[in-house]
Amino acid sequence: MNSARKTMFSVLAVLLVIVVAVVGFVSFSKSNQHQAKKPRIVATTVAVTQIAAKLDLPLVGVPKSENQIPNRYKNVATVGSPMAPNIEKIASLKPTVVYSVSVLKDQYSAAFKKQKFNAQYLNLDTVSDLKNVLTSMGKKYDRTKQANNQIKIINHTIKTVRARQTGQKPKVLILMGMPGAGYMIATNQSYVGDLVRLAGGQNVYTDSKQPYLAPANESLAAKNPDVILRLEHAMPKVVKPQFDQEFKTNAIWAQMAAVKDNRVYDLQQPDFNATANMHVKQALTKISNWLYPAK
């Protein structure tokens, strides 16, 4: 009987060792698989870093920019400016995906393809596009809850600014300044044009495809907007004086109701940019207040 018990205990002991070993191996394998699947994400624009921060995503590379990068990425490697990313630096980070924005795709897609990067270009042309990006990235990285929270904030802001709209829609002219190159006119197809639409304004320049048009004095003279928005797209210390000089020397501006009524507003980063970002709430609220000032 004692011999039988000893044999039974010996068998149980061996089985226990086997079970522990198998469990340990499975856990180790799952851990390795998790590490292998863990994304190494590089963001090449500030807007993408903002989206990543709201979705609580880790990044291994961020752009170098005068605009503030979310604080959680302050110690992350920089990969050059959004307009001129450092391809070699990105490659050294061994990214599983590199995110940029669709408006920059033509600029450096060839360089990304040459390095065989998994490059993804996010469409941030409108507020609706931004919500779609949040939804898709939320699903991809198991961040649906975070994505839905951000979409709720955006939708609530849209509802709030719509409730402020009364009477006739103000006529709005949107200008996008560029360092050393004067300015362009932003149509309804641009991001700021979309903000104006949501805030209840009527863009005086519309187009079926083009987000920006070249200015012409003859055309401008016929518009007479109620409000003028001047987007400082890049290098505001250069663009703002350019705008001021243009409005001072070109007599056409003094004839406009917006100038006469002091309803000319400068759109500055980080709340405003050429593409959508996570400052939608602040941007929409400001434009709404400019179009429909409290009485």
Short mmCIF file of C-alpha atoms in Angstrom, two decimals:
data_model
loop_
_atom_site.label_atom_id
_atom_site.label_comp_id
_atom_site.label_asym_id
_atom_site.label_seq_id
_atom_site.Cartn_x
_atom_site.Cartn_y
_atom_site.Cartn_z
CA MET A 1 0.00 0.00 0.00
CA ASN A 2 2.81 2.38 0.94
CA SER A 3 4.61 1.46 -2.28
CA ALA A 4 1.48 2.15 -4.33
CA ARG A 5 1.01 5.53 -2.63
CA LYS A 6 4.63 6.44 -3.29
CA THR A 7 4.22 5.52 -6.94
CA MET A 8 1.00 7.57 -7.20
CA PHE A 9 2.62 10.62 -5.57
CA SER A 10 5.60 10.28 -7.88
CA VAL A 11 3.33 10.22 -10.93
CA LEU A 12 1.38 13.25 -9.64
CA ALA A 13 4.62 15.13 -8.99
CA VAL A 14 5.82 14.45 -12.53
CA LEU A 15 2.46 15.55 -13.97
CA LEU A 16 2.59 18.74 -11.89
CA VAL A 17 6.05 19.56 -13.20
CA ILE A 18 4.86 18.97 -16.77
CA VAL A 19 1.80 21.19 -16.27
CA VAL A 20 3.89 24.00 -14.78
CA ALA A 21 6.38 23.72 -17.62
CA VAL A 22 3.65 23.77 -20.27
CA VAL A 23 1.90 26.78 -18.67
CA GLY A 24 5.20 28.60 -18.42
CA PHE A 25 6.04 27.87 -22.04
CA VAL A 26 2.62 29.04 -23.24
CA SER A 27 2.90 32.26 -21.20
CA PHE A 28 6.40 32.86 -22.55
CA SER A 29 5.21 32.25 -26.11
CA LYS A 30 2.26 34.63 -25.68
CA SER A 31 4.59 37.24 -24.21
CA ASN A 32 6.92 36.91 -27.17
CA GLN A 33 4.01 37.09 -29.59
CA HIS A 34 2.73 40.22 -27.83
CA GLN A 35 6.14 41.84 -28.09
CA ALA A 36 6.39 40.86 -31.74
CA LYS A 37 2.97 42.38 -32.49
CA LYS A 38 3.55 45.54 -30.46
CA PRO A 39 3.43 48.40 -32.98
CA ARG A 40 6.38 50.70 -33.53
CA ILE A 41 4.61 53.82 -34.75
CA VAL A 42 6.28 56.86 -36.29
CA ALA A 43 4.22 60.05 -36.67
CA THR A 44 5.58 62.60 -39.14
CA THR A 45 3.14 65.46 -38.44
CA VAL A 46 1.98 67.20 -35.27
CA ALA A 47 -1.66 66.42 -36.03
CA VAL A 48 -0.89 62.69 -36.03
CA THR A 49 0.90 62.98 -32.66
CA GLN A 50 -2.20 64.68 -31.25
CA ILE A 51 -4.43 61.87 -32.47
CA ALA A 52 -2.04 59.26 -31.05
CA ALA A 53 -1.99 61.00 -27.68
CA LYS A 54 -5.79 61.12 -27.47
CA LEU A 55 -5.89 57.41 -28.31
CA ASP A 56 -3.18 56.64 -25.73
CA LEU A 57 -0.83 55.16 -28.34
CA PRO A 58 2.94 54.77 -27.91
CA LEU A 59 5.18 56.37 -30.54
CA VAL A 60 8.82 55.66 -31.38
CA GLY A 61 9.25 58.70 -33.63
CA VAL A 62 7.75 62.22 -33.78
CA PRO A 63 8.30 65.27 -35.99
CA LYS A 64 10.54 68.17 -35.07
CA SER A 65 8.31 71.21 -35.02
CA GLU A 66 7.88 74.66 -33.52
CA ASN A 67 4.38 73.55 -32.59
CA GLN A 68 4.07 71.73 -29.30
CA ILE A 69 4.20 67.96 -29.37
CA PRO A 70 2.03 66.22 -26.73
CA ASN A 71 3.97 66.07 -23.48
CA ARG A 72 3.92 62.27 -23.28
CA TYR A 73 6.22 62.16 -26.33
CA LYS A 74 8.78 64.72 -25.12
CA ASN A 75 11.53 62.06 -24.85
CA VAL A 76 10.69 60.28 -28.11
CA ALA A 77 13.18 60.41 -31.01
CA THR A 78 12.56 63.17 -33.58
CA VAL A 79 12.49 62.36 -37.29
CA GLY A 80 12.80 65.74 -38.96
CA SER A 81 10.22 68.36 -39.93
CA PRO A 82 6.80 67.39 -41.32
CA MET A 83 7.76 68.86 -44.70
CA ALA A 84 11.17 67.14 -44.80
CA PRO A 85 11.26 63.96 -42.70
CA ASN A 86 14.63 62.28 -42.14
CA ILE A 87 14.28 58.99 -44.00
CA GLU A 88 17.43 57.46 -42.52
CA LYS A 89 16.35 58.31 -38.98
CA ILE A 90 12.93 56.78 -39.54
CA ALA A 91 14.51 53.61 -40.93
CA SER A 92 16.77 53.31 -37.88
CA LEU A 93 13.70 53.16 -35.64
CA LYS A 94 12.47 50.00 -37.42
CA PRO A 95 8.85 51.19 -37.61
CA THR A 96 5.95 48.83 -38.19
CA VAL A 97 4.00 51.80 -39.60
CA VAL A 98 4.73 55.41 -40.55
CA TYR A 99 1.80 57.84 -40.41
CA SER A 100 1.58 61.04 -42.41
CA VAL A 101 -1.31 63.05 -43.89
CA SER A 102 -2.82 62.66 -47.36
CA VAL A 103 -1.92 66.18 -48.50
CA LEU A 104 1.78 65.28 -48.20
CA LYS A 105 1.57 61.91 -49.94
CA ASP A 106 2.86 63.11 -53.29
CA GLN A 107 5.73 64.93 -51.62
CA TYR A 108 7.55 61.95 -50.19
CA SER A 109 5.70 58.73 -50.94
CA ALA A 110 8.48 57.71 -53.36
CA ALA A 111 11.14 57.96 -50.62
CA PHE A 112 8.97 55.95 -48.23
CA LYS A 113 8.37 53.26 -50.85
CA LYS A 114 12.10 53.03 -51.54
CA GLN A 115 12.70 52.21 -47.87
CA LYS A 116 9.72 49.81 -47.96
CA PHE A 117 8.03 51.62 -45.08
CA ASN A 118 4.48 50.66 -44.26
CA ALA A 119 3.32 54.23 -44.91
CA GLN A 120 -0.24 55.23 -44.09
CA TYR A 121 -1.61 58.63 -45.16
CA LEU A 122 -4.45 59.93 -43.00
CA ASN A 123 -7.16 62.03 -44.64
CA LEU A 124 -7.65 65.06 -42.38
CA ASP A 125 -9.28 67.40 -44.91
CA THR A 126 -12.49 67.88 -42.92
CA VAL A 127 -13.89 67.39 -39.43
CA SER A 128 -15.82 64.37 -40.70
CA ASP A 129 -12.58 62.91 -42.04
CA LEU A 130 -10.97 63.40 -38.64
CA LYS A 131 -13.79 61.48 -36.97
CA ASN A 132 -13.37 58.67 -39.50
CA VAL A 133 -9.64 58.50 -38.72
CA LEU A 134 -10.35 58.32 -34.99
CA THR A 135 -12.84 55.50 -35.57
CA SER A 136 -10.55 53.45 -37.82
CA MET A 137 -7.45 53.87 -35.64
CA GLY A 138 -9.51 53.15 -32.52
CA LYS A 139 -10.53 49.81 -34.01
CA LYS A 140 -7.05 49.02 -35.32
CA TYR A 141 -5.30 49.56 -31.98
CA ASP A 142 -8.09 48.50 -29.61
CA ARG A 143 -8.74 52.09 -28.57
CA THR A 144 -12.43 52.31 -29.48
CA LYS A 145 -13.40 53.78 -26.12
CA GLN A 146 -10.86 56.59 -26.39
CA ALA A 147 -11.86 57.27 -30.00
CA ASN A 148 -15.56 57.43 -29.14
CA ASN A 149 -14.86 59.86 -26.30
CA GLN A 150 -13.10 62.26 -28.70
CA ILE A 151 -15.87 61.94 -31.28
CA LYS A 152 -18.45 62.78 -28.61
CA ILE A 153 -16.55 65.97 -27.76
CA ILE A 154 -16.45 66.98 -31.43
CA ASN A 155 -20.15 66.23 -31.97
CA HIS A 156 -21.12 68.17 -28.84
CA THR A 157 -19.11 71.16 -30.05
CA ILE A 158 -20.82 71.06 -33.47
CA LYS A 159 -24.22 70.93 -31.76
CA THR A 160 -23.28 73.89 -29.55
CA VAL A 161 -22.10 76.14 -32.39
CA ARG A 162 -25.14 75.29 -34.50
CA ALA A 163 -27.38 76.41 -31.67
CA ARG A 164 -25.73 79.87 -31.78
CA GLN A 165 -26.52 80.46 -35.45
CA THR A 166 -29.21 83.08 -36.02
CA GLY A 167 -30.33 85.19 -38.93
CA GLN A 168 -28.54 85.45 -42.26
CA LYS A 169 -25.27 83.57 -42.66
CA PRO A 170 -22.22 85.88 -42.56
CA LYS A 171 -20.18 85.97 -45.76
CA VAL A 172 -16.64 84.78 -45.03
CA LEU A 173 -13.37 85.14 -46.92
CA ILE A 174 -10.56 82.79 -45.88
CA LEU A 175 -6.95 83.54 -46.73
CA MET A 176 -4.02 81.16 -46.21
CA GLY A 177 -0.69 82.91 -45.86
CA MET A 178 2.59 81.26 -46.84
CA PRO A 179 6.09 82.50 -46.01
CA GLY A 180 7.52 84.50 -48.90
CA ALA A 181 4.71 83.48 -51.24
CA GLY A 182 1.88 85.84 -50.32
CA TYR A 183 -1.43 84.08 -49.79
CA MET A 184 -4.00 81.76 -51.32
CA ILE A 185 -7.79 81.78 -51.01
CA ALA A 186 -9.28 78.84 -49.13
CA THR A 187 -12.49 77.42 -50.57
CA ASN A 188 -15.23 75.28 -49.07
CA GLN A 189 -13.04 72.25 -49.85
CA SER A 190 -10.37 73.31 -47.33
CA TYR A 191 -10.28 72.35 -43.66
CA VAL A 192 -10.87 75.92 -42.44
CA GLY A 193 -13.63 76.16 -45.05
CA ASP A 194 -15.24 73.14 -43.42
CA LEU A 195 -14.97 74.81 -40.00
CA VAL A 196 -16.69 77.91 -41.39
CA ARG A 197 -19.49 75.77 -42.82
CA LEU A 198 -20.05 74.01 -39.50
CA ALA A 199 -19.98 77.32 -37.64
CA GLY A 200 -22.71 78.72 -39.88
CA GLY A 201 -20.74 80.88 -42.30
CA GLN A 202 -21.05 81.25 -46.07
CA ASN A 203 -17.70 80.92 -47.82
CA VAL A 204 -17.52 83.53 -50.60
CA TYR A 205 -15.33 81.17 -52.64
CA THR A 206 -16.60 77.69 -53.48
CA ASP A 207 -15.16 75.02 -55.73
CA SER A 208 -16.11 71.46 -56.56
CA LYS A 209 -12.57 70.12 -56.09
CA GLN A 210 -9.87 72.66 -55.31
CA PRO A 211 -9.24 73.60 -51.65
CA TYR A 212 -7.18 76.67 -52.60
CA LEU A 213 -7.33 79.25 -55.38
CA ALA A 214 -4.95 81.96 -56.55
CA PRO A 215 -6.17 85.45 -55.60
CA ALA A 216 -7.30 88.07 -58.12
CA ASN A 217 -8.18 91.66 -57.22
CA GLU A 218 -11.11 91.80 -59.65
CA SER A 219 -12.71 88.75 -58.08
CA LEU A 220 -12.02 89.89 -54.52
CA ALA A 221 -13.57 93.30 -55.16
CA ALA A 222 -16.91 91.69 -55.95
CA LYS A 223 -17.09 89.57 -52.80
CA ASN A 224 -17.27 92.13 -49.98
CA PRO A 225 -17.18 89.62 -47.08
CA ASP A 226 -18.59 90.31 -43.62
CA VAL A 227 -15.70 88.46 -41.99
CA ILE A 228 -12.11 87.78 -43.11
CA LEU A 229 -10.13 84.90 -41.60
CA ARG A 230 -6.35 84.89 -42.16
CA LEU A 231 -4.69 81.52 -41.58
CA GLU A 232 -1.04 81.73 -40.60
CA HIS A 233 -0.17 78.38 -42.14
CA ALA A 234 3.51 78.34 -41.21
CA MET A 235 6.09 80.66 -39.66
CA PRO A 236 3.59 83.16 -38.17
CA LYS A 237 6.37 85.64 -37.41
CA VAL A 238 6.84 85.94 -41.17
CA VAL A 239 3.27 85.45 -42.39
CA LYS A 240 1.56 87.92 -40.02
CA PRO A 241 3.70 90.91 -41.17
CA GLN A 242 3.06 89.83 -44.78
CA PHE A 243 -0.68 89.98 -44.21
CA ASP A 244 -0.42 93.34 -42.44
CA GLN A 245 1.62 94.79 -45.31
CA GLU A 246 -0.80 93.43 -47.91
CA PHE A 247 -3.81 94.96 -46.13
CA LYS A 248 -1.97 98.27 -45.73
CA THR A 249 -0.76 98.67 -49.31
CA ASN A 250 -3.55 97.06 -51.36
CA ALA A 251 -6.47 99.52 -51.47
CA ILE A 252 -8.98 96.78 -52.21
CA TRP A 253 -9.11 95.66 -48.59
CA ALA A 254 -10.15 99.04 -47.14
CA GLN A 255 -13.32 98.89 -49.24
CA MET A 256 -14.53 95.65 -47.63
CA ALA A 257 -17.16 95.58 -44.90
CA ALA A 258 -15.06 93.16 -42.84
CA VAL A 259 -12.18 95.65 -42.66
CA LYS A 260 -14.44 98.64 -42.02
CA ASP A 261 -16.16 96.76 -39.17
CA ASN A 262 -12.89 95.40 -37.69
CA ARG A 263 -13.92 91.82 -38.34
CA VAL A 264 -10.56 90.52 -39.58
CA TYR A 265 -9.20 87.66 -37.49
CA ASP A 266 -5.88 85.83 -37.53
CA LEU A 267 -6.03 82.04 -37.23
CA GLN A 268 -2.99 80.80 -35.36
CA GLN A 269 -1.56 77.43 -34.42
CA PRO A 270 -2.09 75.18 -32.55
CA ASP A 271 -5.86 75.67 -32.81
CA PHE A 272 -5.79 76.23 -36.56
CA ASN A 273 -3.90 74.51 -39.35
CA ALA A 274 -4.27 73.52 -42.99
CA THR A 275 -5.46 70.05 -41.92
CA ALA A 276 -7.72 68.90 -39.12
CA ASN A 277 -6.24 68.31 -35.68
CA MET A 278 -7.42 67.60 -32.15
CA HIS A 279 -8.06 71.30 -31.46
CA VAL A 280 -11.41 71.15 -33.29
CA LYS A 281 -13.35 72.23 -30.21
CA GLN A 282 -11.25 75.36 -29.69
CA ALA A 283 -11.17 76.21 -33.41
CA LEU A 284 -14.91 75.81 -33.98
CA THR A 285 -15.75 77.77 -30.84
CA LYS A 286 -13.55 80.70 -31.88
CA ILE A 287 -14.97 80.87 -35.41
CA SER A 288 -18.51 80.63 -34.05
CA ASN A 289 -17.86 83.57 -31.73
CA TRP A 290 -16.40 85.61 -34.60
CA LEU A 291 -19.32 84.88 -36.93
CA TYR A 292 -22.01 85.30 -34.30
CA PRO A 293 -20.64 87.62 -31.61
CA ALA A 294 -22.59 87.82 -28.37
CA LYS A 295 -24.80 90.89 -28.17
#
